[in-house]
Amino acid sequence: EAPTRELYDLEVDAGETTNLQTSRSALAAGLAQELGKMTADVDAAVRARASSSMDPETRERLAALGYIGAAPTSPTPSGHLADPKDKVDVFDRLTRAWELLAPEGASPEAVTLLRDVVRTDPAVTDAWFMLGSEAAARQRHADAIEHFRRALALKPDYDLVVRAMAKSFRALGRSADALAGYERLIALDPNNAFARHEMADILIDAKRYDEARRELEAALESAPTLAVARTSLGAVLLQLGDATGAERELRRALETRPDLPLAHFNLALIAESKGDSDAAMAEYSAELERNPEGYRAAFNLGQLHGRLGNLEGQRAAYRRAIAINPRFAEGYFFLAKAYLDEGRDLAEAATLAT
C-alpha cells in the first residue's frame, strides 16, 4: 500500500521482482480491502484490551520497547505513505534509541539518534514521543510538552502521548491543562479507567471531592478490580464524611491487592475518627510494613503514641518519619517539641527546630 500497491506471487517470484498489481488488479484490490478490515479489527481489539487489562506504566514500557504500537486511527496530515524500503535506516535508528531509553528513560545517545530521525523525517511520530519522554525523564517538562505537541500534530488520537503530556502539565503545576488532557483521553476511550483514576487524583489535590468521586466510580464501573482507584474512592468518601462507605471500599481494595499502599493508612484514619486507638495503631503499623516509604503513617503513629502517653514510642515514630523523608519539616518540629515537653535532650531539640 505504501506508496503504491505491490503484489507478488512468492511461489514463482520469491525475490519479489515482478509487481502483479496491474495485471491482477482485481485480486490486489480485494486483498487490500481484506487487509484494511483486518487491520481495523486488530486496532480495535488492541485498544479494548489495553484499556481494560494493562496499566499505563506497563503499556508505556512495552511501547518504548517496541512491543506495542500506538494503534492510532487518524491518518497522517498529508495522506501520503512513504515506501517502507526507503525507511530502513530510520527504523534502525529508532530501534536503537528504544534500546537505549529502555533501562533509565534518559540517554544522550538516544537523543542524538532521535534528533537525526526527525531531521531526516519529521513525520515519525514515535520519534517525537520518545524525545518528549526522554525530556520528561530529565524533568524538562516544558521541552517534553513541545515534543509531545509535535507528535499529536501528526496523530491527534495517540493516547500514550496525550497521557504523557498531561503528566508533564501536572508536573509543572498546570492542573487545568493536565485535566484537559485526561478529558481528551476519556473522549478517546470512555472506558479508560486509568485515565479517570489519574484525573481523580488531580481533582482530589484540588479538594474537588464530588467530581473525584464521580470519576472514580466510573473507573470502577469499567474496571472493578482496579484496586488503586478503589483506595482513592475510599479516601474521597472519608473526606466527604462517609466513613462506613470509605471502610467498605478500602477493604474491598485490600481483597484485590493486600499490599496496596495507603489502604491501611486510610483505615487507620477511620479507626482514629471512631476513637479506636488500638485499631488505628494496628493499621498504621500494617501500612508501614507494606509501604516502608510511608512517612506520613510513621508521623501519625507518633502522634497516636503521644496521645496515649507512650513518649518513647512517639519519639521513635517521629525519627522514623524524618529518616524516611529528610525534608519532612513537620516531623522535625514535632520531634523537637517532644524533647522540649520532656525537658530532656534540649540541645538536640534546638538543633531539630532550626
Tab-separated table of C-alpha atoms in Angstrom:
chain	number	residue	atom	x	y	z
A	1	GLU	CA	0.000	0.000	0.000
A	2	ALA	CA	2.868	2.421	0.528
A	3	PRO	CA	3.432	4.382	-1.590
A	4	THR	CA	1.764	2.216	-4.277
A	5	ARG	CA	0.297	-1.260	-4.107
A	6	GLU	CA	2.625	-4.166	-4.656
A	7	LEU	CA	1.535	-7.745	-5.307
A	8	TYR	CA	3.906	-10.670	-5.769
A	9	ASP	CA	3.438	-14.398	-6.359
A	10	LEU	CA	6.026	-15.734	-3.924
A	11	GLU	CA	5.708	-19.309	-5.195
A	12	VAL	CA	7.270	-18.340	-8.531
A	13	ASP	CA	8.873	-14.991	-7.618
A	14	ALA	CA	10.479	-15.334	-4.184
A	15	GLY	CA	12.718	-12.351	-4.898
A	16	GLU	CA	9.719	-10.059	-5.493
A	17	THR	CA	10.942	-8.834	-8.848
A	18	THR	CA	7.629	-8.665	-10.747
A	19	ASN	CA	4.835	-6.496	-9.387
A	20	LEU	CA	1.466	-8.047	-10.388
A	21	GLN	CA	-0.606	-5.072	-9.213
A	22	THR	CA	-1.553	-4.036	-12.761
A	23	SER	CA	-2.033	-7.444	-14.337
A	24	ARG	CA	-4.045	-8.801	-11.396
A	25	SER	CA	-5.644	-5.574	-10.178
A	26	ALA	CA	-8.920	-7.190	-9.056
A	27	LEU	CA	-7.073	-9.602	-6.777
A	28	ALA	CA	-4.896	-6.767	-5.443
A	29	ALA	CA	-7.945	-4.613	-4.671
A	30	GLY	CA	-9.701	-7.486	-2.908
A	31	LEU	CA	-6.664	-8.290	-0.778
A	32	ALA	CA	-6.203	-4.609	0.108
A	33	GLN	CA	-9.826	-4.395	1.238
A	34	GLU	CA	-9.472	-7.527	3.359
A	35	LEU	CA	-6.225	-6.233	4.857
A	36	GLY	CA	-7.900	-2.938	5.764
A	37	LYS	CA	-10.708	-4.771	7.545
A	38	MET	CA	-8.271	-6.996	9.422
A	39	THR	CA	-6.177	-4.003	10.471
A	40	ALA	CA	-9.233	-2.134	11.763
A	41	ASP	CA	-10.364	-5.194	13.732
A	42	VAL	CA	-6.922	-5.695	15.259
A	43	ASP	CA	-6.587	-1.998	16.177
A	44	ALA	CA	-9.991	-2.072	17.880
A	45	ALA	CA	-9.066	-5.216	19.801
A	46	VAL	CA	-5.718	-3.736	20.884
A	47	ARG	CA	-7.414	-0.596	22.174
A	48	ALA	CA	-10.070	-2.550	24.060
A	49	ARG	CA	-7.562	-4.923	25.609
A	50	ALA	CA	-5.093	-2.192	26.533
A	51	SER	CA	-7.710	-0.030	28.212
A	52	SER	CA	-9.211	-2.892	30.197
A	53	SER	CA	-6.284	-5.024	31.284
A	54	MET	CA	-2.971	-3.179	31.038
A	55	ASP	CA	-1.888	-0.482	33.444
A	56	PRO	CA	-0.438	2.671	31.823
A	57	GLU	CA	3.084	2.173	33.171
A	58	THR	CA	3.273	-1.315	31.648
A	59	ARG	CA	1.844	-0.057	28.380
A	60	GLU	CA	4.348	2.804	28.205
A	61	ARG	CA	7.227	0.431	28.912
A	62	LEU	CA	6.097	-2.003	26.212
A	63	ALA	CA	5.586	0.829	23.744
A	64	ALA	CA	9.059	2.188	24.498
A	65	LEU	CA	10.492	-1.252	23.830
A	66	GLY	CA	8.557	-1.506	20.582
A	67	TYR	CA	6.362	-4.411	21.649
A	68	ILE	CA	3.116	-2.496	21.076
A	69	GLY	CA	2.263	0.404	18.828
A	70	ALA	CA	0.091	3.422	19.128
A	71	ALA	CA	-2.834	1.947	17.202
A	72	PRO	CA	-3.890	5.436	16.061
A	73	THR	CA	-6.973	5.910	13.959
A	74	SER	CA	-6.215	9.303	12.459
A	75	PRO	CA	-4.361	9.467	9.135
A	76	THR	CA	-1.161	11.398	8.626
A	77	PRO	CA	-1.800	15.017	7.577
A	78	SER	CA	-0.516	14.549	4.043
A	79	GLY	CA	-2.191	11.204	3.490
A	80	HIS	CA	0.973	10.102	1.670
A	81	LEU	CA	2.732	6.960	2.806
A	82	ALA	CA	6.452	6.521	2.294
A	83	ASP	CA	7.894	3.371	0.829
A	84	PRO	CA	8.997	1.253	3.839
A	85	LYS	CA	12.059	0.092	1.915
A	86	ASP	CA	13.308	3.684	1.921
A	87	LYS	CA	12.958	3.930	5.711
A	88	VAL	CA	15.141	1.052	6.881
A	89	ASP	CA	17.819	3.406	8.225
A	90	VAL	CA	15.224	5.478	10.079
A	91	PHE	CA	13.783	2.313	11.593
A	92	ASP	CA	17.228	1.118	12.685
A	93	ARG	CA	17.977	4.408	14.445
A	94	LEU	CA	14.570	4.430	16.099
A	95	THR	CA	15.053	0.863	17.307
A	96	ARG	CA	18.487	1.679	18.717
A	97	ALA	CA	17.019	4.676	20.539
A	98	TRP	CA	14.333	2.414	22.027
A	99	GLU	CA	17.029	0.098	23.327
A	100	LEU	CA	18.993	2.962	24.884
A	101	LEU	CA	15.968	4.544	26.548
A	102	ALA	CA	14.506	1.314	27.945
A	103	PRO	CA	16.643	0.988	31.118
A	104	GLU	CA	16.517	4.524	32.573
A	105	GLY	CA	14.276	6.562	30.278
A	106	ALA	CA	17.052	9.073	29.573
A	107	SER	CA	20.052	8.769	27.249
A	108	PRO	CA	22.094	11.469	25.442
A	109	GLU	CA	22.970	8.981	22.694
A	110	ALA	CA	19.291	8.190	22.195
A	111	VAL	CA	18.503	11.910	21.913
A	112	THR	CA	21.138	12.279	19.184
A	113	LEU	CA	19.631	9.370	17.252
A	114	LEU	CA	16.096	10.681	17.639
A	115	ARG	CA	17.061	14.173	16.522
A	116	ASP	CA	18.666	12.636	13.462
A	117	VAL	CA	15.416	10.756	12.801
A	118	VAL	CA	13.163	13.818	12.987
A	119	ARG	CA	15.650	15.852	10.949
A	120	THR	CA	15.532	13.153	8.256
A	121	ASP	CA	11.788	12.581	8.522
A	122	PRO	CA	9.767	14.984	10.736
A	123	ALA	CA	6.664	12.785	10.276
A	124	VAL	CA	7.971	9.950	12.512
A	125	THR	CA	5.501	10.330	15.364
A	126	ASP	CA	7.188	7.901	17.733
A	127	ALA	CA	10.459	9.807	17.499
A	128	TRP	CA	8.753	12.959	18.801
A	129	PHE	CA	7.053	10.908	21.515
A	130	MET	CA	10.351	9.379	22.587
A	131	LEU	CA	12.082	12.765	22.603
A	132	GLY	CA	9.304	14.056	24.844
A	133	SER	CA	9.525	11.046	27.132
A	134	GLU	CA	13.303	11.471	27.450
A	135	ALA	CA	12.899	15.153	28.327
A	136	ALA	CA	10.226	14.315	30.905
A	137	ALA	CA	12.531	11.703	32.462
A	138	ARG	CA	15.052	14.524	32.957
A	139	GLN	CA	12.340	16.742	34.479
A	140	ARG	CA	12.468	19.099	31.472
A	141	HIS	CA	8.705	19.115	31.183
A	142	ALA	CA	8.357	22.308	29.138
A	143	ASP	CA	10.589	20.771	26.457
A	144	ALA	CA	8.710	17.488	26.746
A	145	ILE	CA	5.399	19.213	26.080
A	146	GLU	CA	6.730	20.788	22.884
A	147	HIS	CA	7.844	17.367	21.615
A	148	PHE	CA	4.513	15.814	22.558
A	149	ARG	CA	2.708	18.575	20.676
A	150	ARG	CA	4.685	17.736	17.540
A	151	ALA	CA	3.646	14.097	17.910
A	152	LEU	CA	-0.021	14.985	18.395
A	153	ALA	CA	0.044	17.282	15.374
A	154	LEU	CA	0.786	14.136	13.373
A	155	LYS	CA	-1.563	11.762	15.223
A	156	PRO	CA	-4.068	13.583	17.434
A	157	ASP	CA	-5.505	10.380	18.906
A	158	TYR	CA	-2.183	8.861	20.060
A	159	ASP	CA	-3.361	8.112	23.586
A	160	LEU	CA	0.064	7.439	25.106
A	161	VAL	CA	1.227	10.883	24.014
A	162	VAL	CA	-1.905	12.569	25.360
A	163	ARG	CA	-1.333	10.926	28.747
A	164	ALA	CA	2.373	11.753	28.802
A	165	MET	CA	1.668	15.405	28.019
A	166	ALA	CA	-0.987	15.558	30.748
A	167	LYS	CA	1.553	14.205	33.240
A	168	SER	CA	4.089	16.857	32.207
A	169	PHE	CA	1.495	19.606	32.611
A	170	ARG	CA	0.754	18.285	36.087
A	171	ALA	CA	4.451	18.204	36.959
A	172	LEU	CA	4.612	21.906	36.032
A	173	GLY	CA	1.667	22.665	38.305
A	174	ARG	CA	-0.642	23.362	35.365
A	175	SER	CA	-3.518	21.295	36.701
A	176	ALA	CA	-6.165	22.759	34.392
A	177	ASP	CA	-4.116	21.811	31.321
A	178	ALA	CA	-3.492	18.351	32.761
A	179	LEU	CA	-7.228	17.882	33.337
A	180	ALA	CA	-7.870	18.867	29.724
A	181	GLY	CA	-5.503	16.112	28.650
A	182	TYR	CA	-7.285	13.489	30.724
A	183	GLU	CA	-10.639	14.682	29.377
A	184	ARG	CA	-9.203	14.120	25.904
A	185	LEU	CA	-8.122	10.596	26.878
A	186	ILE	CA	-11.595	9.815	28.170
A	187	ALA	CA	-13.130	11.201	24.972
A	188	LEU	CA	-10.911	8.797	23.021
A	189	ASP	CA	-11.892	5.900	25.269
A	190	PRO	CA	-14.702	6.405	27.830
A	191	ASN	CA	-13.759	3.069	29.428
A	192	ASN	CA	-10.176	4.146	30.180
A	193	ALA	CA	-10.279	3.523	33.919
A	194	PHE	CA	-6.655	4.540	34.427
A	195	ALA	CA	-7.227	7.957	32.866
A	196	ARG	CA	-10.248	8.506	35.112
A	197	HIS	CA	-8.240	7.499	38.176
A	198	GLU	CA	-5.371	9.860	37.339
A	199	MET	CA	-7.851	12.635	36.629
A	200	ALA	CA	-9.428	11.984	40.027
A	201	ASP	CA	-6.001	12.384	41.680
A	202	ILE	CA	-5.800	15.937	40.341
A	203	LEU	CA	-9.349	16.664	41.498
A	204	ILE	CA	-8.514	15.310	44.956
A	205	ASP	CA	-5.486	17.616	45.180
A	206	ALA	CA	-7.840	20.495	44.353
A	207	LYS	CA	-10.307	19.262	47.034
A	208	ARG	CA	-12.978	18.771	44.359
A	209	TYR	CA	-14.137	15.608	46.062
A	210	ASP	CA	-17.576	15.235	44.477
A	211	GLU	CA	-16.084	15.367	40.985
A	212	ALA	CA	-13.327	12.976	42.002
A	213	ARG	CA	-15.913	10.553	43.346
A	214	ARG	CA	-17.774	10.549	40.029
A	215	GLU	CA	-14.607	9.813	38.069
A	216	LEU	CA	-13.557	7.025	40.432
A	217	GLU	CA	-16.983	5.394	40.357
A	218	ALA	CA	-16.902	5.498	36.550
A	219	ALA	CA	-13.398	3.991	36.596
A	220	LEU	CA	-14.533	1.137	38.817
A	221	GLU	CA	-17.567	0.510	36.648
A	222	SER	CA	-15.153	-0.123	33.761
A	223	ALA	CA	-12.518	-1.928	35.850
A	224	PRO	CA	-13.962	-3.283	39.122
A	225	THR	CA	-10.629	-4.818	40.162
A	226	LEU	CA	-8.627	-1.578	39.820
A	227	ALA	CA	-7.586	-1.521	43.471
A	228	VAL	CA	-5.776	1.841	43.380
A	229	ALA	CA	-8.967	3.532	42.197
A	230	ARG	CA	-10.954	1.810	44.935
A	231	THR	CA	-8.442	3.017	47.544
A	232	SER	CA	-8.758	6.563	46.218
A	233	LEU	CA	-12.544	6.264	46.335
A	234	GLY	CA	-12.279	5.200	49.984
A	235	ALA	CA	-10.148	8.249	50.748
A	236	VAL	CA	-12.619	10.535	48.957
A	237	LEU	CA	-15.607	9.071	50.805
A	238	LEU	CA	-13.763	9.667	54.072
A	239	GLN	CA	-13.290	13.328	53.103
A	240	LEU	CA	-16.998	13.509	52.274
A	241	GLY	CA	-17.904	12.205	55.747
A	242	ASP	CA	-18.930	8.700	54.730
A	243	ALA	CA	-16.685	6.618	56.992
A	244	THR	CA	-18.770	3.480	56.523
A	245	GLY	CA	-18.573	3.668	52.746
A	246	ALA	CA	-14.893	4.506	52.920
A	247	GLU	CA	-14.092	1.450	55.032
A	248	ARG	CA	-16.120	-0.776	52.703
A	249	GLU	CA	-14.198	0.371	49.629
A	250	LEU	CA	-10.801	0.148	51.322
A	251	ARG	CA	-11.386	-3.404	52.493
A	252	ARG	CA	-12.571	-4.390	49.017
A	253	ALA	CA	-9.371	-2.906	47.598
A	254	LEU	CA	-7.265	-4.959	50.018
A	255	GLU	CA	-9.089	-8.111	48.962
A	256	THR	CA	-7.747	-7.498	45.457
A	257	ARG	CA	-4.288	-6.246	46.474
A	258	PRO	CA	-3.249	-6.937	50.083
A	259	ASP	CA	-0.032	-4.916	49.663
A	260	LEU	CA	-1.767	-1.814	48.329
A	261	PRO	CA	-0.197	1.452	49.585
A	262	LEU	CA	-2.415	3.885	51.535
A	263	ALA	CA	-5.290	1.440	52.114
A	264	HIS	CA	-4.227	0.668	55.688
A	265	PHE	CA	-3.301	4.327	56.201
A	266	ASN	CA	-6.853	5.405	55.420
A	267	LEU	CA	-8.298	2.580	57.532
A	268	ALA	CA	-6.187	3.961	60.394
A	269	LEU	CA	-7.726	7.402	59.879
A	270	ILE	CA	-11.185	5.842	60.043
A	271	ALA	CA	-10.286	3.997	63.239
A	272	GLU	CA	-8.993	7.244	64.765
A	273	SER	CA	-12.222	9.010	63.815
A	274	LYS	CA	-14.082	6.310	65.770
A	275	GLY	CA	-11.789	6.669	68.782
A	276	ASP	CA	-10.386	3.155	68.332
A	277	SER	CA	-6.692	3.754	69.090
A	278	ASP	CA	-5.722	0.073	69.116
A	279	ALA	CA	-7.171	-0.493	65.632
A	280	ALA	CA	-5.575	2.717	64.351
A	281	MET	CA	-2.155	1.686	65.676
A	282	ALA	CA	-2.505	-1.736	64.037
A	283	GLU	CA	-3.460	-0.177	60.711
A	284	TYR	CA	-0.594	2.348	60.737
A	285	SER	CA	1.809	-0.484	61.538
A	286	ALA	CA	0.345	-2.562	58.702
A	287	GLU	CA	0.791	0.375	56.326
A	288	LEU	CA	4.452	0.750	57.259
A	289	GLU	CA	5.020	-2.974	56.886
A	290	ARG	CA	3.639	-2.921	53.345
A	291	ASN	CA	4.798	0.567	52.424
A	292	PRO	CA	8.133	1.318	54.151
A	293	GLU	CA	8.250	4.745	52.456
A	294	GLY	CA	5.049	5.861	54.174
A	295	TYR	CA	6.475	8.655	56.298
A	296	ARG	CA	3.006	10.069	56.970
A	297	ALA	CA	1.971	6.768	58.547
A	298	ALA	CA	5.053	6.905	60.804
A	299	PHE	CA	4.274	10.514	61.760
A	300	ASN	CA	0.627	9.770	62.566
A	301	LEU	CA	1.734	6.752	64.572
A	302	GLY	CA	3.983	9.064	66.586
A	303	GLN	CA	1.110	11.419	67.310
A	304	LEU	CA	-1.046	8.496	68.378
A	305	HIS	CA	1.686	7.242	70.728
A	306	GLY	CA	1.887	10.725	72.195
A	307	ARG	CA	-1.833	10.894	72.897
A	308	LEU	CA	-1.599	7.517	74.620
A	309	GLY	CA	1.322	8.689	76.779
A	310	ASN	CA	3.941	6.465	75.142
A	311	LEU	CA	6.599	9.140	74.741
A	312	GLU	CA	9.374	6.754	73.781
A	313	GLY	CA	7.198	5.295	71.037
A	314	GLN	CA	6.310	8.813	69.936
A	315	ARG	CA	9.943	9.857	69.533
A	316	ALA	CA	10.828	6.641	67.719
A	317	ALA	CA	7.978	7.111	65.237
A	318	TYR	CA	8.916	10.744	64.568
A	319	ARG	CA	12.524	9.710	63.994
A	320	ARG	CA	11.350	7.064	61.558
A	321	ALA	CA	9.259	9.637	59.675
A	322	ILE	CA	12.179	12.024	59.144
A	323	ALA	CA	14.537	9.149	58.337
A	324	ILE	CA	12.160	8.155	55.517
A	325	ASN	CA	11.731	11.744	54.343
A	326	PRO	CA	14.569	14.016	55.482
A	327	ARG	CA	12.699	17.028	54.056
A	328	PHE	CA	9.638	16.468	56.234
A	329	ALA	CA	9.780	19.713	58.252
A	330	GLU	CA	6.715	18.901	60.346
A	331	GLY	CA	8.415	15.750	61.615
A	332	TYR	CA	11.452	17.710	62.862
A	333	PHE	CA	9.233	20.256	64.577
A	334	PHE	CA	7.180	17.666	66.467
A	335	LEU	CA	10.255	15.654	67.442
A	336	ALA	CA	11.851	18.814	68.842
A	337	LYS	CA	8.629	19.607	70.698
A	338	ALA	CA	8.569	16.085	72.163
A	339	TYR	CA	12.100	16.617	73.530
A	340	LEU	CA	11.170	20.014	74.980
A	341	ASP	CA	7.971	18.701	76.568
A	342	GLU	CA	10.049	16.141	78.438
A	343	GLY	CA	12.741	18.673	79.374
A	344	ARG	CA	15.496	16.444	78.013
A	345	ASP	CA	17.825	16.434	75.002
A	346	LEU	CA	17.409	20.224	74.830
A	347	ALA	CA	20.461	20.716	72.629
A	348	GLU	CA	19.154	18.204	70.104
A	349	ALA	CA	15.710	19.798	70.291
A	350	ALA	CA	17.215	23.181	69.474
A	351	THR	CA	19.112	21.677	66.542
A	352	LEU	CA	15.989	19.979	65.198
A	353	ALA	CA	13.919	23.143	65.491
A	354	THR	CA	16.325	25.225	63.375
